[in-house]
Coordinates of C-alpha atoms in Angstrom, one line a residue:
M1 CA 20.0 -13.6 -29.9
S2 CA 18.8 -12.4 -32.8
Q3 CA 19.7 -8.8 -34.0
V4 CA 16.0 -7.6 -34.5
E5 CA 15.1 -9.3 -31.0
Q6 CA 18.9 -7.4 -29.4
A7 CA 17.4 -4.3 -30.8
Y8 CA 14.2 -4.7 -29.2
K9 CA 15.8 -5.0 -26.4
E10 CA 18.2 -2.0 -26.8
K11 CA 15.0 0.1 -27.0
L12 CA 12.6 -1.5 -24.2
K13 CA 15.8 -0.6 -22.2
A14 CA 16.2 3.4 -23.6
F15 CA 13.1 4.3 -22.8
S16 CA 12.9 2.6 -19.9
D17 CA 15.8 4.6 -18.9
E18 CA 14.3 7.4 -19.8
L19 CA 11.1 7.4 -18.1
I20 CA 13.2 6.5 -14.8
R21 CA 14.5 10.0 -15.4
L22 CA 11.6 12.1 -15.8
Q23 CA 9.7 10.1 -13.1
S24 CA 12.4 10.2 -10.2
P25 CA 11.8 14.4 -9.5
L26 CA 7.7 13.8 -9.3
Q27 CA 8.3 12.8 -5.5
I28 CA 4.6 12.7 -4.6
L29 CA 4.6 12.6 -0.5
D30 CA 7.8 15.2 -0.7
A31 CA 6.0 17.8 -2.3
I32 CA 3.0 17.2 -0.1
K33 CA 4.3 16.5 4.0
W34 CA 3.4 18.7 6.6
P35 CA 5.3 20.0 9.2
R36 CA 5.6 18.5 12.3
E37 CA 4.9 21.5 14.0
Q38 CA 1.4 20.8 13.0
E39 CA 0.8 17.7 15.3
T40 CA 2.0 19.6 18.2
K41 CA 0.4 22.4 17.9
F42 CA -3.2 20.7 16.7
L43 CA -2.7 18.1 20.1
A44 CA -2.3 21.7 22.4
S45 CA -5.1 22.8 20.9
G46 CA -7.2 19.8 22.2
G47 CA -8.6 19.3 18.5
T48 CA -9.6 22.5 18.5
R49 CA -7.5 24.3 16.0
M50 CA -7.7 23.7 12.1
P51 CA -4.2 22.8 10.8
D52 CA -2.0 26.0 9.1
I53 CA -2.6 24.3 6.1
N54 CA -4.1 25.5 2.3
A55 CA -3.1 26.3 -1.2
D56 CA -0.8 29.0 0.1
F57 CA 1.3 26.9 2.5
Y58 CA 1.7 24.2 -0.7
Q59 CA 2.6 27.2 -3.2
S60 CA 5.3 28.2 -1.2
Q61 CA 6.9 24.3 -0.8
A62 CA 8.9 24.2 -4.3
L63 CA 8.5 21.5 -6.5
N64 CA 11.6 20.1 -7.3
F65 CA 11.1 19.8 -11.5
N66 CA 10.2 22.3 -13.9
P67 CA 5.8 21.2 -15.5
D68 CA 6.1 22.4 -18.8
T69 CA 9.9 20.4 -19.1
T70 CA 8.1 17.4 -17.9
R71 CA 5.0 17.3 -19.4
E72 CA 7.2 17.8 -23.3
D73 CA 9.4 15.5 -22.2
L74 CA 6.9 12.7 -21.4
K75 CA 4.7 13.4 -24.2
A76 CA 7.6 13.2 -26.4
L77 CA 8.3 10.0 -25.3
K78 CA 4.9 8.4 -25.4
K79 CA 5.2 9.1 -29.1
A80 CA 8.6 7.6 -29.7
I81 CA 7.2 4.5 -28.0
R82 CA 4.6 4.0 -29.4
K83 CA 5.9 4.7 -32.8
Q84 CA 9.4 2.4 -32.6
L85 CA 7.9 -0.4 -30.5
G86 CA 4.3 -0.4 -32.0
A87 CA 0.9 1.0 -29.9
K88 CA 0.0 -2.7 -29.6
D89 CA 3.8 -3.5 -28.0
P90 CA 2.4 -5.4 -24.3
L91 CA 5.6 -4.0 -23.3
G92 CA 5.1 -0.7 -24.5
R93 CA 2.1 -0.6 -23.6
I94 CA 2.8 -0.7 -19.9
L95 CA 5.2 1.7 -20.3
V96 CA 2.9 4.4 -21.7
K97 CA 0.4 3.3 -18.4
N98 CA 3.1 4.8 -16.1
L99 CA 4.5 7.3 -18.3
E100 CA 0.8 8.6 -18.2
Q101 CA 0.4 8.5 -15.1
S102 CA 3.5 10.3 -14.6
Q103 CA 1.8 13.2 -16.4
L104 CA -1.1 12.9 -14.1
V105 CA 1.1 13.2 -11.6
V106 CA 2.7 16.5 -12.7
D107 CA -1.2 17.9 -12.6
L108 CA -1.6 16.9 -9.5
L109 CA 1.4 18.2 -7.9
L110 CA 0.5 21.7 -9.8
S111 CA -3.0 21.2 -8.2
R112 CA -1.6 21.2 -4.6
G113 CA -4.6 22.4 -1.8
T114 CA -6.9 22.8 -4.6
Q115 CA -10.1 21.0 -5.4
E116 CA -9.1 19.5 -8.4
F117 CA -6.2 17.5 -6.5
G118 CA -8.8 15.4 -4.9
C119 CA -9.7 14.6 -8.9
I120 CA -7.0 13.8 -9.9
S121 CA -5.9 11.5 -6.6
Q122 CA -9.1 9.6 -7.7
Q123 CA -7.8 9.0 -10.9
L124 CA -4.7 7.9 -9.7
Y125 CA -5.7 6.3 -6.7
G126 CA -9.3 5.5 -6.6
S127 CA -11.9 6.1 -4.5
A128 CA -13.3 4.8 -1.2
R129 CA -17.0 4.6 -2.8
H130 CA -15.5 2.3 -5.7
K131 CA -16.6 -0.8 -5.6
L132 CA -13.9 -4.0 -5.5
H133 CA -14.4 -5.6 -8.7
G134 CA -16.7 -8.2 -9.5
D135 CA -18.5 -7.4 -6.0
R136 CA -21.4 -4.7 -5.1
H137 CA -19.8 -3.8 -2.3
T138 CA -17.6 -0.5 -1.4
L139 CA -14.3 0.1 0.2
R140 CA -15.6 2.0 2.7
Q141 CA -17.7 -0.8 3.5
L142 CA -15.4 -3.1 3.6
G143 CA -13.2 -0.8 6.0
D144 CA -15.7 -0.3 8.1
R145 CA -16.4 -4.1 8.6
L146 CA -12.7 -4.9 9.4
S147 CA -12.5 -1.7 12.0
Y148 CA -15.0 -3.6 13.8
L149 CA -13.9 -6.9 14.1
F150 CA -10.2 -4.9 15.2
S151 CA -11.6 -2.9 17.8
L152 CA -13.3 -5.4 19.5
P153 CA -12.4 -5.8 23.0
A154 CA -10.3 -9.2 22.4
A155 CA -8.2 -7.4 20.2
R156 CA -7.6 -3.7 22.9
R157 CA -6.1 -6.7 24.8
I158 CA -4.0 -8.1 22.9
N159 CA -2.6 -4.8 21.8
K160 CA -1.6 -4.3 25.1
Q161 CA 1.0 -7.5 25.3
H162 CA 2.5 -5.6 22.5
P163 CA 4.4 -2.6 24.5
K164 CA 6.6 -0.2 22.7
V165 CA 10.1 -0.3 24.2
I166 CA 12.6 -0.3 22.1
S167 CA 14.5 3.1 21.1
A168 CA 15.0 3.8 17.6
P169 CA 18.9 3.5 17.6
E170 CA 17.6 0.0 18.8
A171 CA 14.9 -0.6 15.9
V172 CA 17.8 0.3 13.5
D173 CA 19.8 -2.2 14.7
E174 CA 17.5 -4.8 15.3
L175 CA 16.2 -4.2 11.7
S176 CA 20.1 -3.7 10.0
R177 CA 20.4 -7.1 11.4
R178 CA 17.6 -9.2 9.9
L179 CA 17.3 -7.3 6.5
S180 CA 21.3 -8.1 6.1
K181 CA 20.0 -12.1 5.7
Y182 CA 17.7 -11.7 3.4
F183 CA 19.6 -9.4 1.1
H184 CA 22.6 -11.3 1.0
N185 CA 23.8 -10.0 -2.0
D186 CA 22.6 -5.7 -1.9
D187 CA 23.2 -3.8 1.7
I188 CA 20.2 -2.5 2.7
L189 CA 20.6 0.8 4.8
V190 CA 18.4 0.7 7.9
R191 CA 19.0 4.7 9.9
L192 CA 17.1 7.4 11.9
S193 CA 15.9 10.5 10.4
D194 CA 14.4 13.0 12.1
G195 CA 12.4 14.0 8.8
I196 CA 10.1 12.0 8.8
V197 CA 6.1 12.2 10.3
S198 CA 5.7 8.5 10.4
D199 CA 7.3 6.0 12.4
A200 CA 8.8 4.7 9.3
A201 CA 8.9 4.7 6.0
V202 CA 11.3 3.6 2.7
G203 CA 12.4 5.0 -0.4
G204 CA 14.8 3.1 -2.6
D205 CA 17.1 0.9 -0.8
T206 CA 17.1 2.7 2.8
I207 CA 14.3 2.3 5.4
K208 CA 14.4 5.4 7.6
L209 CA 13.3 4.9 11.5
N210 CA 11.2 8.2 13.8
S211 CA 14.1 9.1 15.3
Q212 CA 11.5 10.4 18.3
A213 CA 9.8 7.5 18.6
M214 CA 9.8 4.1 20.3
F215 CA 8.9 1.1 19.2
S216 CA 7.9 -2.8 19.8
E217 CA 9.3 -6.0 18.9
A218 CA 5.4 -6.6 16.9
D219 CA 6.8 -3.2 15.0
L220 CA 9.8 -4.8 13.9
N221 CA 8.2 -8.1 12.5
V222 CA 5.9 -5.5 10.2
Y223 CA 8.8 -3.7 8.9
E224 CA 11.3 -6.1 8.3
V225 CA 8.1 -8.1 5.7
H226 CA 6.2 -4.5 5.1
E227 CA 9.0 -2.0 4.0
G228 CA 11.9 -4.6 3.8
W229 CA 10.5 -7.9 1.9
V230 CA 8.2 -6.1 -0.3
H231 CA 9.0 -2.4 -0.7
L232 CA 12.7 -3.3 -1.1
G233 CA 12.5 -6.5 -2.4
T234 CA 10.7 -5.2 -5.1
T235 CA 12.5 -2.4 -5.8
L236 CA 16.5 -4.3 -5.6
N237 CA 14.7 -7.1 -8.1
G238 CA 13.4 -4.2 -10.4
R239 CA 16.5 -2.5 -10.8
A240 CA 18.2 -5.7 -11.5
Q241 CA 16.4 -6.0 -15.1
P242 CA 18.3 -6.1 -17.4
W243 CA 16.1 -4.7 -19.7
A244 CA 12.6 -3.6 -18.3
T245 CA 14.6 -1.2 -16.0
W246 CA 11.2 0.4 -15.2
L247 CA 10.0 -2.4 -13.4
G248 CA 12.3 -0.8 -10.3
S249 CA 10.8 2.6 -10.0
G250 CA 6.8 2.9 -9.2
S251 CA 4.0 5.1 -10.3
P252 CA 0.5 5.7 -8.6
R253 CA -0.8 2.7 -10.7
V254 CA 1.0 -0.2 -8.9
A255 CA 0.0 1.5 -5.4
A256 CA -2.5 -0.8 -4.9
T257 CA -0.7 -4.6 -5.1
Q258 CA 2.6 -3.2 -3.7
E259 CA 0.7 -1.8 -0.9
G260 CA -1.7 -5.1 -0.1
L261 CA 1.1 -7.2 -0.8
A262 CA 2.9 -6.2 1.3
V263 CA -0.3 -6.3 4.0
L264 CA -0.5 -10.0 2.5
L265 CA 3.1 -10.7 4.1
E266 CA 2.1 -9.3 7.2
M267 CA -0.7 -11.7 7.3
L268 CA 0.8 -14.6 6.0
T269 CA 4.5 -13.8 8.6
L270 CA 1.6 -13.7 11.1
S271 CA 4.0 -10.4 12.2
S272 CA 0.5 -8.1 12.0
T273 CA -0.8 -6.9 15.7
P274 CA -5.1 -5.9 15.9
G275 CA -4.3 -2.3 16.6
R276 CA -2.1 -2.0 13.0
A277 CA -5.1 -4.1 11.3
R278 CA -7.4 -1.7 12.3
R279 CA -5.2 1.7 11.9
I280 CA -4.9 0.4 8.0
S281 CA -8.6 -0.3 7.5
D282 CA -9.8 2.9 9.3
R283 CA -7.2 4.9 6.3
V284 CA -10.8 3.6 4.3
A285 CA -13.1 5.9 6.2
A286 CA -11.5 8.7 6.4
V287 CA -10.5 8.8 2.8
D288 CA -14.5 8.7 2.4
M289 CA -15.0 11.0 5.4
A290 CA -12.5 13.6 3.5
E291 CA -14.2 13.1 -0.2
S292 CA -17.9 13.5 1.6
G293 CA -16.9 17.3 2.7
A294 CA -15.9 16.6 5.9
D295 CA -12.9 18.9 7.4
F296 CA -10.1 17.8 9.2
I297 CA -11.6 18.5 12.6
E298 CA -14.6 16.2 11.9
V299 CA -12.5 13.3 10.7
Y300 CA -10.4 13.5 14.0
R301 CA -13.5 14.0 15.9
H302 CA -14.5 10.8 13.9
F303 CA -12.1 8.5 14.8
R304 CA -12.1 9.5 19.0
E305 CA -15.1 8.5 19.1
Q306 CA -14.2 5.3 17.8
N307 CA -11.3 5.0 20.8
L308 CA -8.8 5.4 19.2
S309 CA -5.9 7.7 20.5
E310 CA -5.3 11.4 19.7
R311 CA -2.0 10.7 18.7
D312 CA -3.0 7.5 15.9
S313 CA -6.8 10.3 15.1
Y314 CA -4.3 12.6 14.0
R315 CA -2.4 10.5 12.4
V316 CA -4.5 8.4 10.1
T317 CA -6.2 12.1 10.1
Q318 CA -3.7 14.1 8.3
R319 CA -2.4 11.1 5.6
V320 CA -5.3 11.8 4.5
F321 CA -5.3 15.3 3.9
R322 CA -1.7 16.1 3.1
G323 CA -2.1 17.7 -0.4
G324 CA -5.9 18.3 -0.2
M325 CA -8.2 20.9 1.7
V326 CA -8.3 21.2 5.5
T327 CA -11.7 22.1 4.9
G328 CA -13.2 19.0 3.1
G329 CA -14.0 17.6 -0.2
S330 CA -10.6 17.5 -1.9
C331 CA -8.1 14.6 -0.2
F332 CA -5.2 12.5 -1.2
T333 CA -6.9 9.2 -1.3
K334 CA -3.8 6.5 -2.0
D335 CA -4.6 5.2 1.8
I336 CA -7.3 2.8 0.4
S337 CA -4.7 1.1 -1.6
Y338 CA -4.1 -0.9 1.7
V339 CA -7.7 -2.4 1.8
R340 CA -7.9 -2.8 -2.2
G341 CA -4.8 -3.8 -3.5
Y342 CA -4.9 -6.8 -0.1
V343 CA -8.3 -8.1 -1.5
E344 CA -7.2 -7.8 -5.0
N345 CA -3.5 -9.9 -4.2
I346 CA -5.6 -12.4 -2.4
N347 CA -7.7 -13.0 -5.5
F348 CA -5.4 -12.7 -8.2
I349 CA -3.6 -15.7 -6.1
R350 CA -6.8 -17.9 -5.6
A351 CA -7.3 -17.3 -8.9
A352 CA -4.2 -18.1 -10.6
I353 CA -4.0 -21.7 -8.1
T354 CA -7.5 -22.7 -9.3
A355 CA -6.6 -21.6 -13.2
G356 CA -3.3 -23.8 -12.6
M357 CA -1.0 -21.1 -13.2
P358 CA 0.8 -21.2 -9.5
E359 CA 4.0 -20.6 -11.7
L360 CA 2.8 -17.0 -11.7
L361 CA 2.8 -16.5 -8.0
P362 CA 6.3 -15.4 -7.9
M363 CA 6.2 -12.7 -10.7
L364 CA 4.2 -10.6 -8.2
F365 CA 8.0 -10.0 -6.6
V366 CA 9.7 -9.0 -10.1
G367 CA 9.3 -5.6 -9.4
K368 CA 6.8 -2.5 -9.2
L369 CA 3.8 -3.4 -10.8
A370 CA -0.2 -4.2 -11.1
I371 CA -1.2 -6.6 -11.0
E372 CA -2.8 -6.6 -14.7
D373 CA 0.5 -6.5 -15.6
I374 CA 1.6 -10.0 -14.3
P375 CA 0.6 -12.2 -18.0
V376 CA 2.4 -9.7 -20.2
L377 CA 5.3 -10.3 -17.7
Y378 CA 5.4 -13.7 -17.4
Q379 CA 5.3 -14.2 -21.0
A380 CA 8.6 -11.3 -21.0
H381 CA 9.9 -13.5 -19.0
K382 CA 9.4 -16.5 -20.8
Q383 CA 10.7 -14.6 -23.9
G384 CA 14.3 -14.5 -21.7
I385 CA 13.2 -10.4 -21.4
V386 CA 12.2 -9.8 -18.1
E387 CA 14.3 -12.0 -14.9
A388 CA 13.1 -13.7 -12.1
P389 CA 12.9 -11.8 -8.3
E390 CA 16.0 -12.6 -6.8
Y391 CA 14.7 -11.6 -3.7
L392 CA 11.9 -13.9 -3.4
P393 CA 9.8 -14.2 0.7
Y394 CA 10.3 -18.1 1.1
M395 CA 6.4 -19.1 0.7
F396 CA 6.3 -17.6 -2.9
E397 CA 9.9 -19.3 -3.8
D398 CA 8.4 -22.9 -3.2
Y399 CA 5.1 -21.8 -3.4
S400 CA 3.6 -25.6 -2.6
G401 CA 3.1 -24.6 1.5
L402 CA 1.1 -21.3 -0.2
Y403 CA -1.1 -23.4 -2.5
A404 CA -2.0 -25.4 -0.1
W405 CA -3.9 -23.0 2.1
F406 CA -5.5 -21.3 0.1
G407 CA -6.6 -24.6 -1.8
F408 CA -8.6 -25.1 1.5
A409 CA -9.3 -21.0 1.8
T410 CA -10.8 -21.5 -1.6
G411 CA -13.3 -25.0 -1.1
L412 CA -14.6 -23.5 1.6
A413 CA -15.7 -20.1 0.3
G414 CA -18.1 -21.9 -0.6
I415 CA -19.9 -23.1 2.4
D416 CA -22.1 -21.2 4.8
L417 CA -20.5 -21.4 7.6
K418 CA -22.6 -19.6 9.9
G419 CA -24.2 -23.1 11.2
V420 CA -21.2 -24.3 12.8
Q421 CA -19.9 -21.0 13.8
R422 CA -23.4 -20.8 16.1
H423 CA -22.6 -23.5 17.4
F424 CA -18.4 -22.8 18.8
Q425 CA -20.6 -19.9 19.5
R426 CA -22.4 -21.7 22.4
L427 CA -19.4 -23.5 24.1
F428 CA -18.1 -19.8 24.8
R429 CA -21.6 -18.3 26.7
D430 CA -20.9 -19.8 30.0
L431 CA -16.9 -18.7 30.6
P432 CA -17.3 -15.4 32.7
T433 CA -15.4 -12.6 30.2
V434 CA -16.2 -13.3 26.5
D435 CA -16.0 -11.1 24.0
P436 CA -19.3 -9.9 21.6
I437 CA -18.0 -12.3 18.9
A438 CA -21.4 -13.9 18.3
E439 CA -23.6 -10.3 18.7
F440 CA -21.2 -9.4 15.6
V441 CA -22.1 -12.6 13.9
E442 CA -25.5 -13.0 14.3
D443 CA -25.7 -8.8 13.4
T444 CA -23.2 -9.2 10.3
E445 CA -24.3 -10.3 6.8
F446 CA -22.0 -13.2 5.8
D447 CA -24.0 -14.3 3.0
D448 CA -23.5 -10.6 1.6
W449 CA -19.5 -11.5 1.7
E450 CA -19.1 -14.1 0.1

């Protein structure tokens, strides 16, 4: 290694470490979380009492960083990166993109409970009205289509096959056992928590399970691959990077890739359920309604009318309104990342296969990244700057099966399957109990969803 190459790597590491230091206090979810008692009060009112959350509530929740100092430090770091690495350096440009996201996060957290919060959230995560890359349909349209599929009678019957009979302590023990096998060189902590509203949450090398919740076997299957293999795995792979250390720390621009990849792993391992898939799809509708001005109660009632339980209706609504305004028009748009990222990951994999570059696929797990970063990171990997991921799901380690699966899917993508589907639907018509799939096939414009 030449002295010039060594000096470049050391500069890259120094800038990466400084970015991580400045990003660490910018904890978005901690800064916008609601007290658990809000759910109790709201449901006790029969869904008629607006949550007691406004700008004053957020202002009473102190931020754990100095906005002015952080802004100045980020500005100085950006200037130093461009000066010392060069404005056109590929890895330096990724660093700057992440840095610029941190600048926006500072503004986001200062605007909690205001109209501006929703505008900045859209800059960071996008909007439910945005269209998929290369497609004319919006994320809301795709979300509605998926929500319909996952709410058919057959889906509701399947959901009953997954009772929540596992206590939180038992779930901690079982998940710890599973993940200790996967993360063979690292100690992973799974622990109980009284401080989270959701049933599960991940942070760094720790998975927290709600001590008050009950879990199903399917829940544990999802947590193992979603929180474990993807979120924890990419964190640990990123932290193991010798030079590109920023890959161990996320920013909003990586949310779609991270969440979409996690959902994809749920599907590839057959871990998900229709109920889980519907909750993910419903989040897009919740974001769109809140963006369009619907208030908290209106969004909650929408999901109750869609036969979602009181608890699930509250939680999908609360996720979207945290940080924004319960009166509508300003919300947290991160929850579109799951559906958007799922589509983007699938199409990235298909594109890599058809382009004859399946070796790009393991790079999805090299750390916290956005899909568009992968070509640059792959080049850096070939140059010895970025290490290959240590923890890699089996289908991405030996991707021959993945290649075959997506090869078939790509081959079928251009074929009109409506006639084939109608043939099999006719076989089902004489059965005593049939879910209304035939009606769905006839009413849905499949030609519009190639």
